[in-house]
């Protein structure tokens, strides 16, 4: 499983766009990139997933360059409620069998008023 | 998607005792997972529990310390045996549903906060 590296923490203010970059230099051809969000006292929840280029949903955007050795989670106009830990995970689904989720250190995003 | 509940939500236990944590899912799932999250740390996978087979443990975790049951497709238990203060942690269960076309999407329970004195 590809190892991921992301900043330990980031600070932002309400209304700003936040970009969290994750490095995964050893990503394999059939690996997806998935981001999870964890609020205090809750389990993580899926935010977004991509394989290449750009993916956008109602919560965030995910930018993946052509070499796929990194990815950037973009949160538009953050609010105080976006304060959480954001995990970048890389893994694949092999032949229908479930892949384990291996969590890295995560990035603690603190949004200030 | 899946809704997961865990019991107890928290507990304070004496060293040397054991605690069994229950995980209930609102739908039938094949794969269930147990994680540990120590204070201020990331999640660490303990084991994968499939219905009808022995759980598969990750490196550093053994069945004698963390026995797991998976009697049906909606329920699992994790027991933390012969507890020590180092076992103080949040224990989370999760499931993979796979009905939304997303790879590696797991739904997590709220966690069980365990404190061992």
Short mmCIF file of N, CA and C in Angstrom, two decimals, chain B residues 2-91:
data_model
loop_
_atom_site.label_atom_id
_atom_site.label_comp_id
_atom_site.label_asym_id
_atom_site.label_seq_id
_atom_site.Cartn_x
_atom_site.Cartn_y
_atom_site.Cartn_z
N UNK B 2 -24.70 2.93 5.33
CA UNK B 2 -24.95 2.09 6.49
C UNK B 2 -24.94 2.94 7.74
N UNK B 3 -25.80 2.56 8.69
CA UNK B 3 -25.83 3.21 9.99
C UNK B 3 -25.30 2.22 11.00
N UNK B 4 -24.33 2.64 11.77
CA UNK B 4 -23.64 1.76 12.69
C UNK B 4 -23.77 2.28 14.10
N UNK B 5 -24.09 1.40 15.02
CA UNK B 5 -24.12 1.76 16.43
C UNK B 5 -23.13 0.89 17.20
N UNK B 6 -22.60 1.46 18.25
CA UNK B 6 -21.67 0.74 19.10
C UNK B 6 -22.11 0.85 20.55
N UNK B 7 -21.88 -0.25 21.29
CA UNK B 7 -22.13 -0.25 22.72
C UNK B 7 -20.97 -0.87 23.45
N UNK B 8 -20.54 -0.36 24.57
CA UNK B 8 -20.96 0.92 25.14
C UNK B 8 -20.32 2.09 24.40
N UNK B 9 -20.81 3.29 24.65
CA UNK B 9 -20.19 4.45 24.02
C UNK B 9 -18.89 4.80 24.74
N UNK B 10 -18.84 4.51 26.02
CA UNK B 10 -17.63 4.72 26.79
C UNK B 10 -17.66 3.84 28.03
N UNK B 11 -16.49 3.58 28.57
CA UNK B 11 -16.41 2.79 29.79
C UNK B 11 -15.08 3.06 30.47
N UNK B 12 -15.11 2.90 31.78
CA UNK B 12 -13.90 3.00 32.58
C UNK B 12 -13.72 1.66 33.26
N UNK B 13 -12.58 1.02 33.05
CA UNK B 13 -12.38 -0.34 33.53
C UNK B 13 -11.10 -0.45 34.36
N UNK B 14 -11.07 -1.46 35.16
CA UNK B 14 -9.89 -1.73 35.97
C UNK B 14 -8.93 -2.62 35.19
N UNK B 15 -7.65 -2.44 35.43
CA UNK B 15 -6.68 -3.27 34.75
C UNK B 15 -6.89 -4.74 35.11
N UNK B 16 -6.61 -5.60 34.13
CA UNK B 16 -6.78 -7.02 34.33
C UNK B 16 -8.14 -7.55 33.95
N UNK B 17 -9.10 -6.66 33.76
CA UNK B 17 -10.44 -7.09 33.37
C UNK B 17 -10.57 -7.08 31.85
N UNK B 18 -11.73 -7.50 31.37
CA UNK B 18 -12.00 -7.53 29.93
C UNK B 18 -13.28 -6.77 29.62
N UNK B 19 -13.34 -6.23 28.44
CA UNK B 19 -14.53 -5.49 27.98
C UNK B 19 -14.88 -5.95 26.58
N UNK B 20 -16.17 -6.21 26.39
CA UNK B 20 -16.65 -6.58 25.06
C UNK B 20 -17.42 -5.42 24.46
N UNK B 21 -17.03 -5.03 23.27
CA UNK B 21 -17.65 -3.93 22.55
C UNK B 21 -18.52 -4.50 21.43
N UNK B 22 -19.72 -4.02 21.32
CA UNK B 22 -20.65 -4.51 20.32
C UNK B 22 -20.77 -3.52 19.17
N UNK B 23 -20.94 -4.04 17.98
CA UNK B 23 -21.11 -3.22 16.78
C UNK B 23 -22.30 -3.78 16.00
N UNK B 24 -23.29 -2.93 15.79
CA UNK B 24 -24.52 -3.32 15.10
C UNK B 24 -24.69 -2.48 13.84
N UNK B 25 -24.99 -3.12 12.72
CA UNK B 25 -25.19 -2.41 11.45
C UNK B 25 -26.63 -2.58 11.02
N UNK B 26 -27.16 -1.56 10.33
CA UNK B 26 -28.57 -1.59 9.95
C UNK B 26 -28.82 -2.33 8.64
N UNK B 27 -27.80 -2.94 8.08
CA UNK B 27 -27.94 -3.71 6.86
C UNK B 27 -26.93 -4.84 6.87
N UNK B 28 -27.13 -5.82 6.02
CA UNK B 28 -26.21 -6.95 5.97
C UNK B 28 -24.95 -6.56 5.20
N UNK B 29 -23.82 -6.83 5.79
CA UNK B 29 -22.54 -6.50 5.16
C UNK B 29 -21.60 -7.69 5.28
N UNK B 30 -20.74 -7.82 4.31
CA UNK B 30 -19.79 -8.93 4.33
C UNK B 30 -18.60 -8.61 5.23
N UNK B 31 -18.04 -7.43 5.01
CA UNK B 31 -16.79 -7.09 5.68
C UNK B 31 -17.05 -6.11 6.82
N UNK B 32 -16.52 -6.43 7.98
CA UNK B 32 -16.53 -5.50 9.10
C UNK B 32 -15.09 -5.36 9.59
N UNK B 33 -14.78 -4.19 10.09
CA UNK B 33 -13.41 -3.89 10.49
C UNK B 33 -13.42 -3.29 11.89
N UNK B 34 -12.36 -3.56 12.63
CA UNK B 34 -12.17 -2.96 13.95
C UNK B 34 -10.88 -2.15 13.95
N UNK B 35 -10.98 -0.91 14.45
CA UNK B 35 -9.85 0.00 14.51
C UNK B 35 -9.64 0.47 15.95
N UNK B 36 -8.44 0.92 16.21
CA UNK B 36 -8.13 1.57 17.48
C UNK B 36 -7.56 2.95 17.17
N UNK B 37 -7.98 3.92 17.96
CA UNK B 37 -7.46 5.27 17.80
C UNK B 37 -7.04 5.78 19.17
N UNK B 38 -5.76 5.81 19.39
CA UNK B 38 -5.25 6.29 20.67
C UNK B 38 -5.32 7.81 20.71
N UNK B 39 -5.34 8.39 21.89
CA UNK B 39 -5.55 9.83 22.03
C UNK B 39 -4.62 10.65 21.14
N UNK B 40 -5.20 11.51 20.32
CA UNK B 40 -4.42 12.38 19.46
C UNK B 40 -3.74 11.70 18.30
N UNK B 41 -4.07 10.44 18.06
CA UNK B 41 -3.39 9.68 17.01
C UNK B 41 -4.36 9.32 15.88
N UNK B 42 -3.79 8.74 14.85
CA UNK B 42 -4.59 8.28 13.72
C UNK B 42 -5.21 6.93 14.05
N UNK B 43 -5.95 6.41 13.11
CA UNK B 43 -6.59 5.10 13.30
C UNK B 43 -5.64 3.99 12.89
N UNK B 44 -5.69 2.90 13.66
CA UNK B 44 -4.90 1.71 13.36
C UNK B 44 -5.85 0.53 13.22
N UNK B 45 -5.73 -0.18 12.12
CA UNK B 45 -6.60 -1.33 11.90
C UNK B 45 -6.17 -2.48 12.81
N UNK B 46 -7.14 -3.03 13.55
CA UNK B 46 -6.86 -4.17 14.42
C UNK B 46 -7.06 -5.47 13.64
N UNK B 47 -8.24 -5.59 13.03
CA UNK B 47 -8.56 -6.85 12.35
C UNK B 47 -9.74 -6.64 11.41
N UNK B 48 -9.86 -7.58 10.50
CA UNK B 48 -10.98 -7.66 9.57
C UNK B 48 -11.81 -8.87 9.95
N UNK B 49 -13.12 -8.66 10.06
CA UNK B 49 -14.01 -9.73 10.51
C UNK B 49 -15.00 -10.09 9.41
N UNK B 50 -14.89 -11.30 8.91
CA UNK B 50 -15.85 -11.80 7.94
C UNK B 50 -16.79 -12.78 8.60
N UNK B 51 -18.03 -12.75 8.21
CA UNK B 51 -19.00 -13.67 8.78
C UNK B 51 -18.68 -15.09 8.36
N UNK B 52 -18.65 -15.98 9.33
CA UNK B 52 -18.43 -17.38 9.04
C UNK B 52 -16.98 -17.80 8.96
N UNK B 53 -16.06 -16.90 9.24
CA UNK B 53 -14.65 -17.27 9.21
C UNK B 53 -13.91 -16.56 10.33
N UNK B 54 -12.70 -17.00 10.58
CA UNK B 54 -11.88 -16.37 11.60
C UNK B 54 -11.48 -14.97 11.17
N UNK B 55 -11.38 -14.10 12.15
CA UNK B 55 -10.94 -12.74 11.85
C UNK B 55 -9.48 -12.75 11.42
N UNK B 56 -9.12 -11.78 10.61
CA UNK B 56 -7.75 -11.63 10.15
C UNK B 56 -7.13 -10.46 10.88
N UNK B 57 -6.07 -10.71 11.64
CA UNK B 57 -5.46 -9.69 12.48
C UNK B 57 -4.27 -9.04 11.81
N UNK B 58 -4.11 -7.76 12.09
CA UNK B 58 -2.96 -7.02 11.58
C UNK B 58 -1.75 -7.26 12.48
N UNK B 59 -0.60 -6.92 11.94
CA UNK B 59 0.63 -7.08 12.70
C UNK B 59 0.55 -6.31 14.01
N UNK B 60 0.91 -6.96 15.09
CA UNK B 60 0.89 -6.33 16.39
C UNK B 60 -0.37 -6.60 17.19
N UNK B 61 -1.33 -7.25 16.58
CA UNK B 61 -2.60 -7.57 17.26
C UNK B 61 -2.82 -9.08 17.19
N UNK B 62 -3.22 -9.67 18.32
CA UNK B 62 -3.40 -11.12 18.37
C UNK B 62 -4.77 -11.47 18.90
N UNK B 63 -5.22 -12.65 18.53
CA UNK B 63 -6.57 -13.08 18.87
C UNK B 63 -6.76 -13.23 20.37
N UNK B 64 -5.73 -13.65 21.10
CA UNK B 64 -5.87 -13.84 22.54
C UNK B 64 -6.15 -12.52 23.25
N UNK B 65 -5.62 -11.44 22.73
CA UNK B 65 -5.80 -10.13 23.33
C UNK B 65 -7.08 -9.45 22.83
N UNK B 66 -7.40 -9.66 21.56
CA UNK B 66 -8.55 -9.00 20.95
C UNK B 66 -9.44 -10.02 20.23
N UNK B 67 -10.06 -10.94 20.96
CA UNK B 67 -10.94 -11.89 20.29
C UNK B 67 -12.14 -11.19 19.66
N UNK B 68 -12.50 -11.64 18.48
CA UNK B 68 -13.59 -11.04 17.71
C UNK B 68 -14.61 -12.11 17.37
N UNK B 69 -15.87 -11.76 17.48
CA UNK B 69 -16.93 -12.65 17.01
C UNK B 69 -17.68 -11.98 15.86
N UNK B 70 -18.19 -12.80 14.96
CA UNK B 70 -18.98 -12.28 13.84
C UNK B 70 -20.08 -13.31 13.56
N UNK B 71 -21.10 -13.32 14.43
CA UNK B 71 -22.11 -14.38 14.33
C UNK B 71 -23.06 -14.25 13.15
N UNK B 72 -23.23 -13.04 12.63
CA UNK B 72 -24.12 -12.86 11.48
C UNK B 72 -23.67 -11.64 10.68
N UNK B 73 -24.44 -11.29 9.66
CA UNK B 73 -24.03 -10.25 8.73
C UNK B 73 -24.30 -8.83 9.21
N UNK B 74 -24.87 -8.69 10.41
CA UNK B 74 -25.16 -7.35 10.91
C UNK B 74 -24.52 -7.05 12.26
N UNK B 75 -23.74 -7.95 12.77
CA UNK B 75 -23.26 -7.79 14.15
C UNK B 75 -21.85 -8.35 14.32
N UNK B 76 -21.09 -7.67 15.20
CA UNK B 76 -19.76 -8.15 15.55
C UNK B 76 -19.42 -7.66 16.95
N UNK B 77 -18.55 -8.39 17.62
CA UNK B 77 -18.04 -7.93 18.91
C UNK B 77 -16.52 -8.00 18.90
N UNK B 78 -15.94 -7.06 19.63
CA UNK B 78 -14.50 -7.04 19.88
C UNK B 78 -14.31 -7.04 21.39
N UNK B 79 -13.52 -7.97 21.89
CA UNK B 79 -13.21 -8.02 23.31
C UNK B 79 -11.77 -7.55 23.52
N UNK B 80 -11.60 -6.66 24.45
CA UNK B 80 -10.27 -6.24 24.87
C UNK B 80 -9.99 -6.98 26.16
N UNK B 81 -9.06 -7.91 26.12
CA UNK B 81 -8.83 -8.83 27.23
C UNK B 81 -7.68 -8.39 28.12
N UNK B 82 -7.78 -8.74 29.39
CA UNK B 82 -6.69 -8.50 30.34
C UNK B 82 -6.13 -7.09 30.15
N UNK B 83 -6.99 -6.13 30.32
CA UNK B 83 -6.66 -4.75 29.96
C UNK B 83 -5.58 -4.13 30.84
N UNK B 84 -4.82 -3.25 30.23
CA UNK B 84 -3.83 -2.43 30.90
C UNK B 84 -4.08 -0.97 30.50
N UNK B 85 -3.50 -0.03 31.20
CA UNK B 85 -3.71 1.39 30.84
C UNK B 85 -3.34 1.69 29.39
N UNK B 86 -2.43 0.93 28.82
CA UNK B 86 -2.02 1.15 27.43
C UNK B 86 -3.15 0.84 26.44
N UNK B 87 -4.17 0.15 26.89
CA UNK B 87 -5.32 -0.16 26.04
C UNK B 87 -6.33 0.97 26.01
N UNK B 88 -6.10 2.00 26.82
CA UNK B 88 -7.00 3.15 26.80
C UNK B 88 -6.97 3.77 25.41
N UNK B 89 -8.14 3.83 24.81
CA UNK B 89 -8.20 4.24 23.41
C UNK B 89 -9.66 4.35 23.00
N UNK B 90 -9.87 4.82 21.78
CA UNK B 90 -11.19 4.74 21.16
C UNK B 90 -11.17 3.57 20.20
N UNK B 91 -12.18 2.72 20.30
CA UNK B 91 -12.29 1.56 19.43
C UNK B 91 -13.47 1.78 18.49
#
